[in-house]
Amino acid sequence: MALIVHKYGGTSMGSTDRIRNVAKRVAKWARAGHQVVVVPSAMSGETNRLLGLARELSPEKSTKEVLRELDMIASTGEQVSVGLLSLALQSEGQPAISFTGWQVPVKTNDSYTKARIDSIDDQRVKAELNAGKVVIITGFQGIDEHNNVTTLGRGGSDTSAVAVAAALGADECLIFTDVDGVYTTDPRIVPEARRLGSVSFEEMLEMASLGSKVLQIRSVEFAGKYKVPMRVLSSFTPWDIDINVEAKSGTLITFEEDKNMEKAIVSGIAFNRDEAKISVLGVPDKPGIAYSILGAVAEANIEVDVIIQNISKDGKTDFSFTVNHGDFERALELLRTKVQPEVGAAEVVGDPRIAKVSIVGIGMRSHVGVASKMFKALADEGINIQMISTSEIKTSVVIDEKYMELAVRTLHRAFELDQAPQA
Amino acid sequence: MALIVHKYGGTSMGSTDRIRNVAKRVAKWARAGHQVVVVPSAMSGETNRLLGLARELSPEKSTKEVLRELDMIASTGEQVSVGLLSLALQSEGQPAISFTGWQVPVKTNDSYTKARIDSIDDQRVKAELNAGKVVIITGFQGIDEHNNVTTLGRGGSDTSAVAVAAALGADECLIFTDVDGVYTTDPRIVPEARRLGSVSFEEMLEMASLGSKVLQIRSVEFAGKYKVPMRVLSSFTPWDIDINVEAKSGTLITFEEDKNMEKAIVSGIAFNRDEAKISVLGVPDKPGIAYSILGAVAEANIEVDVIIQNISKDGKTDFSFTVNHGDFERALELLRTKVQPEVGAAEVVGDPRIAKVSIVGIGMRSHVGVASKMFKALADEGINIQMISTSEIKTSVVIDEKYMELAVRTLHRAFELDQAPQA
């Protein structure tokens, strides 16, 4: 008997028929002798509907008082889901009980609309599990220390599920979703993309942060921190698929580096076209110059990703970095009006038409020459590299946006990701 | 400065435009220097939508576990309302904060879907009022001693509002609704029906229990018990109506019997066609016979209203009572199969086509001949009275359903209810 957490996304919960299917699948796991905790999202479209109503009535300024009400409103979508799923399970003859975030309780900080989980009480949940019930807990939400409702932000139900799994010491956290696992890259760009049987949480973290949309990045961080084995699998298989087949399907995100994984030097190709590049040119090269530029950007709450500084020439240097598209205009304005005169830069230029393409793999730790193989493959296709950024298990390049698909396909082929690694 | 509770029904909260109107009205009261607590219902149609989803997934048997989930689901409608209204108030520049039942907390027993309020904590609400905020509290819901969500049943927001007013020691509880007050009878039947400026809570209690749908009966009981002055008034007047006019509009339900009220012997005519009559004929007349018949009915959880027992003749008596239409067939079956053989009754007959018409007025306490005036008025119109039931402040008659409208009009005229009582 194992303790398993199931998470179902909004699409899987999208109608009463689909909820009935989720209930049948969950009941199958319970009948097989497992203790099951389910964390469902709101029915698809519901959170948008609620926030749409809220938007019509909200004041212009999003004060803390306003954000608190948004969480009050948005959190109801998940509350409806857990009640409906509990009813559906009871209809299947499976005893079940639903809990909201405050009933567990799931304690968070008070950053409304993007709160972080501090702690989860396991007492009431364990008591109900031991009484033979499936326990259904609202995803996406919690309460702060003053009993105000908080939400974790978009995709927060993944994080809730992993956090619940960690708090309960669950054996595995199954993320049922509308894709059947994590792929070497997006199959819409590379049809030969292959589903990974397993991937380390560090790789998954890089893939998630680099734009792979399968999992919310915070849920992966959580899984890594608390060593919760997580599995991404499809909720669109027939509910009565053999449980032993289902238990091994999808992609396992593991904190144990298994033998098999070592063989694959690169596990996947991630990409992201949500960033824009900004260059501060002709900056007098003296100590503290990076801080003078990036400190001001950070103070304006603008997140910076890839950063490069060119080699100095005639006492001047060029400084480039990427920001999210959403922050591009604001960053450019800030740099031109404030930073440029301060640091005495010659010019500030921006380019929103860039893409970041990355190879990710824990095998890169122990293998040399991976990056140069990447650069050569891109050069062979005539793709110019504008920026390079490396970490222990990934290498990212910034290129012209129009070459993104070509670069992804080229790298996928170069690292033979269409073929399963040999054991 | 007064502490005022406002309650708005689902129609008043039916769209973002209407919520904006409610906010403007509430803000007007706050600007006038009052402390205001608002108890809004769910947006109209929302509770039905939620329970519709729940019905599709519910097991056949409504166990306590099932009812608990229904409350979990249904209570979200009010949670959305309070959040939206708080946003709308903040948009008006009026500081506001919303609370759910569990946040206050509103403690109830654990009778899911029809819970009763045990206590309401005033600490957090008073602190926010004193901080200059309008406090918005979900109607219709609370929590039991194990932190399970409960709801008070249909119309429960009225009760919540009065209970909140009682707990806070509010000066008045304003029930904003889609009618502009309490009438001497239903204006759809008697066009001359007159709005009452005030009515005692005892009269209101009788009117509510006798079928007047303006207020939920439990809210009136609550108001009487805790001596909360309650006012029923229209939410469809322009929001910027002069506050001094608005404060005196509608109908005041008061626990103080004012001079003016004494003058009106009868305040209103109530009616009800939701009941059916059952007669147990030719019952041997011996002690305990009423219990033999009604005890069995009560055990089957069937509520009995009017009861009469005829004078004995030849050692036999007839026994009649009314039950709700919904219980009629079940009661008939029970009496025929179980009670009739036991008590040795000759026959059990039923008649679902009856109506109950009542005159209500605290003036009846000190005036004689009111009932006989009623009987004479009905006799003059040839309406046969089948049953009579009296209490201190009301007299009810059961008549053939087809004479109901005629009886109501006749009595309205006989007691001159179209004319304001003279002071």
Short mmCIF file of N, CA and C in Angstrom, two decimals, chain A residues 28 53 106 117 132 179 221 282 308 328 353 355 385:
data_model
loop_
_atom_site.label_atom_id
_atom_site.label_comp_id
_atom_site.label_asym_id
_atom_site.label_seq_id
_atom_site.Cartn_x
_atom_site.Cartn_y
_atom_site.Cartn_z
N LYS A 28 -10.28 3.69 -8.78
CA LYS A 28 -9.48 2.52 -9.18
C LYS A 28 -8.21 2.42 -8.33
N LEU A 53 -15.03 38.89 -13.79
CA LEU A 53 -16.01 39.64 -12.98
C LEU A 53 -15.27 40.63 -12.08
N VAL A 106 -3.47 24.85 4.95
CA VAL A 106 -2.27 25.13 4.17
C VAL A 106 -1.89 26.58 4.49
N ILE A 117 3.86 28.75 0.01
CA ILE A 117 3.44 27.86 1.09
C ILE A 117 4.50 27.82 2.19
N GLY A 132 -10.16 5.41 5.71
CA GLY A 132 -10.54 4.77 4.46
C GLY A 132 -11.10 5.71 3.40
N VAL A 179 -0.99 16.42 -21.53
CA VAL A 179 0.07 15.83 -22.34
C VAL A 179 0.49 14.53 -21.65
N GLU A 221 10.65 22.98 -8.04
CA GLU A 221 11.53 23.39 -6.95
C GLU A 221 11.16 22.68 -5.66
N GLY A 282 29.31 51.06 -25.20
CA GLY A 282 30.32 52.09 -24.94
C GLY A 282 30.32 52.59 -23.51
N ILE A 308 25.67 39.29 -20.43
CA ILE A 308 27.06 39.17 -20.89
C ILE A 308 27.73 40.54 -20.90
N PHE A 328 10.17 45.05 -21.29
CA PHE A 328 11.14 45.59 -22.26
C PHE A 328 11.09 47.11 -22.36
N ARG A 353 13.16 40.93 -30.88
CA ARG A 353 12.99 39.76 -31.76
C ARG A 353 14.14 38.77 -31.58
N ALA A 355 15.32 34.90 -29.52
CA ALA A 355 14.84 33.67 -28.89
C ALA A 355 16.01 33.06 -28.13
N ILE A 385 25.12 33.28 -33.17
CA ILE A 385 24.85 33.29 -31.72
C ILE A 385 25.13 34.69 -31.19
#
